[in-house]
Short mmCIF file of C-alpha atoms in Angstrom, two decimals:
data_model
loop_
_atom_site.label_atom_id
_atom_site.label_comp_id
_atom_site.label_asym_id
_atom_site.label_seq_id
_atom_site.Cartn_x
_atom_site.Cartn_y
_atom_site.Cartn_z
CA UNK A 1 0.00 0.02 0.03
CA UNK A 2 2.79 2.32 0.80
CA UNK A 3 4.47 1.59 -2.60
CA UNK A 4 1.16 2.30 -4.36
CA UNK A 5 0.79 5.56 -2.54
CA UNK A 6 4.32 6.70 -3.54
CA UNK A 7 3.76 5.66 -7.16
CA UNK A 8 0.45 7.56 -7.25
CA UNK A 9 2.19 10.71 -6.04
CA UNK A 10 5.31 10.35 -8.24
CA UNK A 11 5.36 13.24 -10.94
CA UNK A 12 5.04 12.14 -14.51
CA UNK A 13 7.31 13.20 -17.43
CA UNK A 14 7.56 16.97 -17.82
CA UNK A 15 5.88 17.72 -14.42
CA UNK A 16 7.51 19.38 -11.39
CA UNK A 17 7.49 17.39 -8.32
CA UNK A 18 4.43 18.40 -6.27
CA UNK A 19 4.67 18.93 -2.48
CA UNK A 20 4.52 15.44 -0.99
CA UNK A 21 4.68 16.40 2.68
CA UNK A 22 1.95 18.37 4.33
CA UNK A 23 1.29 18.99 7.99
CA UNK A 24 -1.44 16.80 9.45
CA UNK A 25 -2.42 18.11 12.89
CA UNK A 26 -3.93 14.92 14.14
CA UNK A 27 -0.80 12.77 14.18
CA UNK A 28 1.93 15.25 13.95
CA UNK A 29 3.09 13.66 10.74
CA UNK A 30 3.48 14.90 7.16
CA UNK A 31 1.55 12.54 4.87
CA UNK A 32 0.78 13.25 1.26
CA UNK A 33 -2.58 11.32 1.38
CA UNK A 34 -3.73 13.67 4.04
CA UNK A 35 -2.73 16.87 2.34
CA UNK A 36 -5.10 19.82 1.84
CA UNK A 37 -2.99 20.83 -1.14
CA UNK A 38 -4.77 19.33 -4.38
CA UNK A 39 -1.42 19.25 -6.18
CA UNK A 40 0.03 16.74 -3.68
CA UNK A 41 -2.53 14.10 -4.61
CA UNK A 42 -1.79 14.40 -8.25
CA UNK A 43 -5.49 15.40 -9.03
CA UNK A 44 -7.43 18.59 -9.34
CA UNK A 45 -9.61 18.35 -6.33
CA UNK A 46 -8.78 17.83 -2.54
CA UNK A 47 -10.05 14.85 -0.56
CA UNK A 48 -11.59 15.32 2.87
CA UNK A 49 -11.07 12.50 5.44
CA UNK A 50 -13.30 12.03 8.50
CA UNK A 51 -11.59 10.07 11.34
CA UNK A 52 -13.76 7.26 12.73
CA UNK A 53 -11.45 6.00 15.45
CA UNK A 54 -8.08 6.48 17.19
CA UNK A 55 -6.25 9.65 18.04
CA UNK A 56 -7.64 11.53 15.14
CA UNK A 57 -11.26 11.02 16.22
CA UNK A 58 -10.23 12.11 19.64
CA UNK A 59 -8.71 15.20 18.37
CA UNK A 60 -11.95 15.93 16.36
CA UNK A 61 -14.05 15.48 19.48
CA UNK A 62 -11.74 17.84 21.47
CA UNK A 63 -12.03 20.53 18.73
CA UNK A 64 -15.84 20.26 18.83
CA UNK A 65 -15.85 20.52 22.57
CA UNK A 66 -13.57 23.58 22.55
CA UNK A 67 -15.89 25.24 19.97
CA UNK A 68 -18.94 24.60 22.07
CA UNK A 69 -17.39 26.08 25.18
CA UNK A 70 -16.14 29.05 23.21
CA UNK A 71 -19.70 29.71 22.05
CA UNK A 72 -21.01 29.59 25.61
CA UNK A 73 -18.41 32.10 26.72
CA UNK A 74 -19.25 34.35 23.82
CA UNK A 75 -22.88 34.36 24.72
CA UNK A 76 -21.99 35.14 28.35
CA UNK A 77 -19.87 37.98 27.29
CA UNK A 78 -22.68 39.38 25.17
CA UNK A 79 -25.05 38.93 28.07
CA UNK A 80 -22.60 40.76 30.42
CA UNK A 81 -22.25 43.60 27.96
CA UNK A 82 -26.11 43.92 27.75
CA UNK A 83 -26.33 44.12 31.43
CA UNK A 84 -23.59 46.69 31.63
CA UNK A 85 -25.35 48.87 29.04
CA UNK A 86 -28.59 48.42 30.93
CA UNK A 87 -26.93 49.56 34.15
CA UNK A 88 -25.46 52.52 32.45
CA UNK A 89 -28.72 53.62 30.98
CA UNK A 90 -30.51 53.27 34.29
CA UNK A 91 -27.74 55.18 36.08
CA UNK A 92 -27.92 57.85 33.46
CA UNK A 93 -31.69 58.10 33.95
CA UNK A 94 -31.21 58.55 37.67
CA UNK A 95 -28.28 61.03 37.37
CA UNK A 96 -29.97 63.31 34.96
CA UNK A 97 -33.52 62.85 36.39
CA UNK A 98 -34.96 61.67 33.12
CA UNK A 99 -38.45 60.38 32.75
CA UNK A 100 -37.22 57.09 31.32
CA UNK A 101 -34.11 55.33 30.42
CA UNK A 102 -32.52 56.93 27.35
CA UNK A 103 -32.63 53.97 24.91
CA UNK A 104 -32.08 56.42 22.03
CA UNK A 105 -29.45 59.13 22.49
CA UNK A 106 -28.60 61.72 19.87
CA UNK A 107 -25.48 63.77 20.20
CA UNK A 108 -24.63 66.85 18.09
CA UNK A 109 -21.32 68.54 17.46
CA UNK A 110 -20.06 71.32 15.21
CA UNK A 111 -16.74 71.58 13.32
CA UNK A 112 -15.17 74.38 11.28
CA UNK A 113 -11.87 76.07 10.54
CA UNK A 114 -12.03 79.84 11.29
CA UNK A 115 -15.63 79.86 10.17
CA UNK A 116 -15.12 78.02 6.91
CA UNK A 117 -16.67 74.66 5.93
CA UNK A 118 -18.99 74.70 8.92
CA UNK A 119 -20.51 71.39 9.50
CA UNK A 120 -22.59 69.57 12.12
CA UNK A 121 -22.85 65.95 13.05
CA UNK A 122 -25.67 63.84 14.58
CA UNK A 123 -24.76 60.40 15.97
CA UNK A 124 -27.15 57.98 17.47
CA UNK A 125 -26.88 55.35 20.18
CA UNK A 126 -29.64 52.90 20.74
CA UNK A 127 -29.65 50.64 23.61
CA UNK A 128 -26.11 51.88 24.54
CA UNK A 129 -24.64 50.83 21.16
CA UNK A 130 -23.69 53.09 18.14
CA UNK A 131 -26.01 52.97 15.23
CA UNK A 132 -24.11 54.29 12.29
CA UNK A 133 -27.00 53.90 9.84
CA UNK A 134 -28.74 56.59 11.68
CA UNK A 135 -25.88 59.09 11.66
CA UNK A 136 -26.50 62.30 9.74
CA UNK A 137 -24.18 65.06 8.55
CA UNK A 138 -25.31 68.73 8.09
CA UNK A 139 -23.73 71.41 6.04
CA UNK A 140 -24.41 74.70 7.81
CA UNK A 141 -25.98 77.05 5.30
CA UNK A 142 -27.10 80.28 6.99
CA UNK A 143 -24.25 81.04 9.43
CA UNK A 144 -21.51 83.39 8.51
CA UNK A 145 -18.15 83.40 10.29
CA UNK A 146 -17.33 81.75 13.53
CA UNK A 147 -20.70 81.30 15.32
CA UNK A 148 -20.93 78.01 17.16
CA UNK A 149 -24.34 78.96 18.71
CA UNK A 150 -25.80 79.89 15.39
CA UNK A 151 -24.60 76.70 13.70
CA UNK A 152 -25.98 74.64 16.57
CA UNK A 153 -29.24 76.34 16.29
CA UNK A 154 -29.55 75.85 12.61
CA UNK A 155 -28.64 72.11 12.81
CA UNK A 156 -31.02 71.40 15.71
CA UNK A 157 -33.85 73.33 13.99
CA UNK A 158 -33.39 71.42 10.81
CA UNK A 159 -33.43 68.02 12.52
CA UNK A 160 -36.32 68.64 14.85
CA UNK A 161 -38.39 70.36 12.06
CA UNK A 162 -37.84 67.24 9.95
CA UNK A 163 -39.18 65.15 12.93
CA UNK A 164 -42.27 67.25 13.12
CA UNK A 165 -42.91 66.85 9.45
CA UNK A 166 -42.40 63.08 9.58
CA UNK A 167 -44.72 62.96 12.58
CA UNK A 168 -47.66 64.10 10.48
CA UNK A 169 -47.09 61.43 7.76
CA UNK A 170 -48.58 57.96 7.74
CA UNK A 171 -46.26 55.41 9.33
CA UNK A 172 -45.54 53.68 6.06
CA UNK A 173 -44.33 56.93 4.47
CA UNK A 174 -41.96 58.02 7.24
CA UNK A 175 -38.22 57.94 6.73
CA UNK A 176 -36.16 56.16 9.44
CA UNK A 177 -33.70 58.87 10.18
CA UNK A 178 -35.95 61.61 11.57
CA UNK A 179 -39.06 59.57 12.49
CA UNK A 180 -38.31 59.05 16.20
CA UNK A 181 -37.40 61.57 18.89
CA UNK A 182 -34.50 60.87 21.17
CA UNK A 183 -35.01 60.06 24.78
CA UNK A 184 -31.93 62.29 25.43
CA UNK A 185 -30.68 65.02 23.19
CA UNK A 186 -27.04 65.61 24.05
CA UNK A 187 -25.03 68.65 22.68
CA UNK A 188 -21.22 68.91 22.88
CA UNK A 189 -20.51 72.12 24.93
CA UNK A 190 -21.46 73.90 28.05
CA UNK A 191 -24.25 76.21 29.22
CA UNK A 192 -24.28 78.31 26.01
CA UNK A 193 -24.94 75.27 23.73
CA UNK A 194 -27.46 73.97 26.21
CA UNK A 195 -29.27 77.29 26.11
CA UNK A 196 -29.38 77.15 22.33
CA UNK A 197 -30.84 73.66 22.36
CA UNK A 198 -33.46 74.57 24.94
CA UNK A 199 -34.47 77.52 22.91
CA UNK A 200 -34.96 75.47 19.73
CA UNK A 201 -37.04 72.92 21.70
CA UNK A 202 -39.22 75.70 23.00
CA UNK A 203 -39.69 77.34 19.69
CA UNK A 204 -40.87 73.98 18.24
CA UNK A 205 -42.97 73.12 21.46
CA UNK A 206 -40.80 70.02 22.10
CA UNK A 207 -39.43 70.97 25.43
CA UNK A 208 -41.72 68.63 27.32
CA UNK A 209 -41.14 65.72 24.83
CA UNK A 210 -37.34 65.71 24.40
CA UNK A 211 -34.94 65.89 27.40
CA UNK A 212 -31.70 67.70 26.77
CA UNK A 213 -28.25 67.88 28.33
CA UNK A 214 -24.81 69.29 27.53
CA UNK A 215 -21.52 67.61 28.12
CA UNK A 216 -18.53 70.11 28.50
CA UNK A 217 -15.05 68.85 27.46
CA UNK A 218 -12.94 70.60 29.95
CA UNK A 219 -14.05 68.96 33.24
CA UNK A 220 -16.57 66.44 31.72
CA UNK A 221 -19.36 68.35 33.41
CA UNK A 222 -22.92 67.60 32.49
CA UNK A 223 -25.45 70.54 32.33
CA UNK A 224 -29.18 70.34 32.57
CA UNK A 225 -31.77 73.03 32.01
CA UNK A 226 -32.85 74.87 35.13
CA UNK A 227 -29.83 73.91 37.15
CA UNK A 228 -27.07 76.54 37.77
CA UNK A 229 -24.44 73.91 38.70
CA UNK A 230 -23.43 70.89 36.57
CA UNK A 231 -24.87 67.46 37.47
CA UNK A 232 -22.36 65.37 39.36
CA UNK A 233 -22.06 62.28 37.42
CA UNK A 234 -19.27 60.08 39.20
CA UNK A 235 -16.06 59.90 37.27
CA UNK A 236 -15.44 56.44 36.10
CA UNK A 237 -19.03 55.52 36.21
CA UNK A 238 -20.72 53.67 33.31
CA UNK A 239 -23.17 56.48 32.93
CA UNK A 240 -20.45 59.04 32.35
CA UNK A 241 -18.54 56.73 30.16
CA UNK A 242 -21.54 56.27 27.92
CA UNK A 243 -21.95 60.08 27.60
CA UNK A 244 -18.26 60.32 26.72
CA UNK A 245 -18.40 57.67 24.10
CA UNK A 246 -21.40 59.26 22.22
CA UNK A 247 -19.81 62.73 22.54
CA UNK A 248 -16.42 61.54 21.21
CA UNK A 249 -18.20 59.75 18.37
CA UNK A 250 -20.13 62.92 17.44
CA UNK A 251 -16.84 64.90 17.45
CA UNK A 252 -15.07 62.26 15.28
CA UNK A 253 -17.95 62.22 12.74
CA UNK A 254 -18.03 66.02 12.45
CA UNK A 255 -14.20 66.29 12.08
CA UNK A 256 -14.23 63.67 9.37
CA UNK A 257 -16.91 65.40 7.38
CA UNK A 258 -15.22 68.83 7.82
CA UNK A 259 -11.92 67.38 6.45
CA UNK A 260 -13.73 65.89 3.51
CA UNK A 261 -15.25 69.26 2.57
CA UNK A 262 -11.99 71.17 3.14
CA UNK A 263 -10.01 68.68 1.02
CA UNK A 264 -12.59 68.91 -1.71
CA UNK A 265 -12.46 72.74 -1.69
CA UNK A 266 -8.76 72.75 -1.77
CA UNK A 267 -8.59 70.59 -4.73
CA UNK A 268 -10.97 72.73 -6.83
CA UNK A 269 -9.16 73.56 -10.14
CA UNK A 270 -9.15 76.72 -12.11
CA UNK A 271 -10.64 74.66 -14.93
CA UNK A 272 -13.67 73.89 -12.89
CA UNK A 273 -16.85 75.77 -13.97
CA UNK A 274 -15.69 76.69 -17.40
CA UNK A 275 -18.68 76.32 -19.87
CA UNK A 276 -17.94 73.63 -22.37
CA UNK A 277 -14.81 72.46 -20.57
CA UNK A 278 -15.88 68.92 -19.41
CA UNK A 279 -13.76 66.11 -17.87
CA UNK A 280 -12.48 64.83 -21.17
CA UNK A 281 -11.32 68.28 -22.37
CA UNK A 282 -9.84 69.06 -19.04
CA UNK A 283 -7.91 65.86 -19.13
CA UNK A 284 -6.65 66.41 -22.66
CA UNK A 285 -5.75 70.02 -21.90
CA UNK A 286 -3.66 69.08 -18.89
CA UNK A 287 -2.01 66.29 -20.90
CA UNK A 288 -0.94 68.78 -23.62
CA UNK A 289 0.17 71.58 -21.44
CA UNK A 290 1.52 69.58 -18.49
CA UNK A 291 -0.01 71.25 -15.40
CA UNK A 292 -2.43 73.68 -13.98
CA UNK A 293 0.48 76.19 -13.58
CA UNK A 294 1.29 75.85 -17.23
CA UNK A 295 -2.34 76.49 -18.14
CA UNK A 296 -2.32 79.65 -16.05
CA UNK A 297 0.88 80.95 -17.71
CA UNK A 298 0.07 79.89 -21.30
CA UNK A 299 -0.55 82.83 -23.80
CA UNK A 300 -3.84 82.94 -25.52
CA UNK A 301 -2.30 81.75 -28.85
CA UNK A 302 -1.69 78.33 -27.23
CA UNK A 303 -5.34 77.79 -26.57
CA UNK A 304 -6.23 79.09 -30.09
CA UNK A 305 -3.73 76.63 -31.55
CA UNK A 306 -5.72 73.70 -30.06
CA UNK A 307 -7.93 72.65 -32.90
CA UNK A 308 -10.16 70.52 -30.66
CA UNK A 309 -10.90 73.44 -28.32
CA UNK A 310 -13.82 75.56 -29.68
CA UNK A 311 -13.56 79.37 -29.74
CA UNK A 312 -16.32 79.90 -27.11
CA UNK A 313 -14.50 77.53 -24.67
CA UNK A 314 -11.25 79.33 -25.28
CA UNK A 315 -12.96 82.64 -24.55
CA UNK A 316 -14.51 81.28 -21.40
CA UNK A 317 -11.32 79.68 -20.21
CA UNK A 318 -9.36 82.87 -20.87
CA UNK A 319 -11.89 84.92 -18.91
CA UNK A 320 -11.87 82.43 -16.07
CA UNK A 321 -7.98 82.62 -15.72
CA UNK A 322 -7.34 86.28 -16.47
CA UNK A 323 -10.66 88.07 -16.07
CA UNK A 324 -12.77 89.79 -18.73
CA UNK A 325 -10.19 92.42 -20.06
CA UNK A 326 -10.85 95.13 -22.58
CA UNK A 327 -8.75 93.38 -25.07
CA UNK A 328 -10.93 90.29 -24.76
CA UNK A 329 -14.12 92.28 -25.34
CA UNK A 330 -12.64 94.00 -28.29
CA UNK A 331 -11.55 90.79 -29.77
CA UNK A 332 -15.11 89.25 -29.43
CA UNK A 333 -16.57 92.23 -31.06
CA UNK A 334 -14.11 91.95 -34.00
CA UNK A 335 -14.78 88.29 -34.36
CA UNK A 336 -18.49 88.77 -34.34
CA UNK A 337 -18.26 91.52 -37.01
CA UNK A 338 -16.01 89.32 -39.22
CA UNK A 339 -18.36 86.37 -38.82
CA UNK A 340 -21.31 88.32 -39.86
CA UNK A 341 -19.38 89.52 -42.93
CA UNK A 342 -18.30 86.02 -43.86
CA UNK A 343 -14.65 86.98 -43.57
CA UNK A 344 -11.79 84.81 -42.53
CA UNK A 345 -10.90 84.21 -38.84
CA UNK A 346 -9.30 87.14 -37.07
CA UNK A 347 -5.72 86.36 -36.12
CA UNK A 348 -5.34 86.43 -32.34
CA UNK A 349 -2.51 88.30 -30.52
CA UNK A 350 -1.68 88.52 -26.94
CA UNK A 351 -1.48 92.41 -27.09
CA UNK A 352 -4.22 95.05 -27.48
CA UNK A 353 -6.47 94.73 -30.59
#
C-alpha cells in the first residue's frame, strides 16, 4: 500500500514534483494522502477524510468541545455587555432625572476652521450601542463666520423640524432617520450650547417631549436646564462613560466630514466651472500643457492653436483665468463682425487689438 501511494504521487514526465509532505495536525506527521493541497494528490480536487477511530477521532471530539465552550463564553460576554449597558442607561436616567431610560441618545457637534466649511454631526446610540446607519451630517448654510451657537441652532432646528414633518405622515411613508425623537438630546459644549438647544425645543414646542443635556469637554461636566451647577455624574461610572462615548463619536464624525469638505474645496481647479470644458477636455488640456500652472501661464495663442478646443470655450477659459479684459471684449466684437461679414478668422494676438 505504501508503494502504491508513492507511485500515485510520483510526478510524470515534464511535471515538476508536487509537494509530498503536508502538515497533518492529528498525528503530527506529514503525509501526502492527508494533504489539503490538491497538487500533492496528483488530482485537481482535494479529498476530505473524516476520522472514525483512534487519536484523530479524539482530536476531532476535542475541537468540537472547545468550539462549544467558546460559544458559551461568547454568549456570556454578550449577556454581560447587555447588562452593563442596561446599568449605564439606568444610572444615566437617575443622574439626569430623566422620565425614562434613554434608549435612544442623539448627540450633536459642530466643526469648522475659522468659520469656513461649517458642518454639524448627529450620531445615534440605541440601547447603548452606536447605530451608524442613523448618523447624519449637516452642512451649515445660514451662518456666516465663527458662530458656534448659530450653527448649533440651525442644525437642531433642521433636525427637529424634520421630525415634526415626519410625525404628520402615515407610518408607512416615514423615513427612518428623523421619524423618532431621542430620549436624550445631548450637545457637545457647556451652558451656551445647552441654552441654544433649549431655545430650539421651546420654539418647536418640544421641550416637554425631548430631554436635553450638554457635556462640557474641559471637566466632563454635565449641564441640565434649570440647574445653575453641573450635574455630578461620578467619574469612572458607566453613565459618564456612555456620555463620553457618544460625545467623542459625534466629534469624530463631525471632524471627518469637515476634513472631507476642506479637502474637496482645496482641490478645486481653475478649470472647474468653465462652460464647455468637461472632464474629457480638461484631461486632454492638462495632458498637452502639462500642469495647471502651465495652463495659467500659457498665452492665448496656445489655446487658439488647439483645434479641438472651440472658440467659445477658449474665450470662457481665458476669462476664467485672467478676467474679462478690454482686449478680450474688443476681440469678441471683431470676431462677431467678421463672422457676420463672412470673412476669415481674425488672427489672435496677446497684445491689444
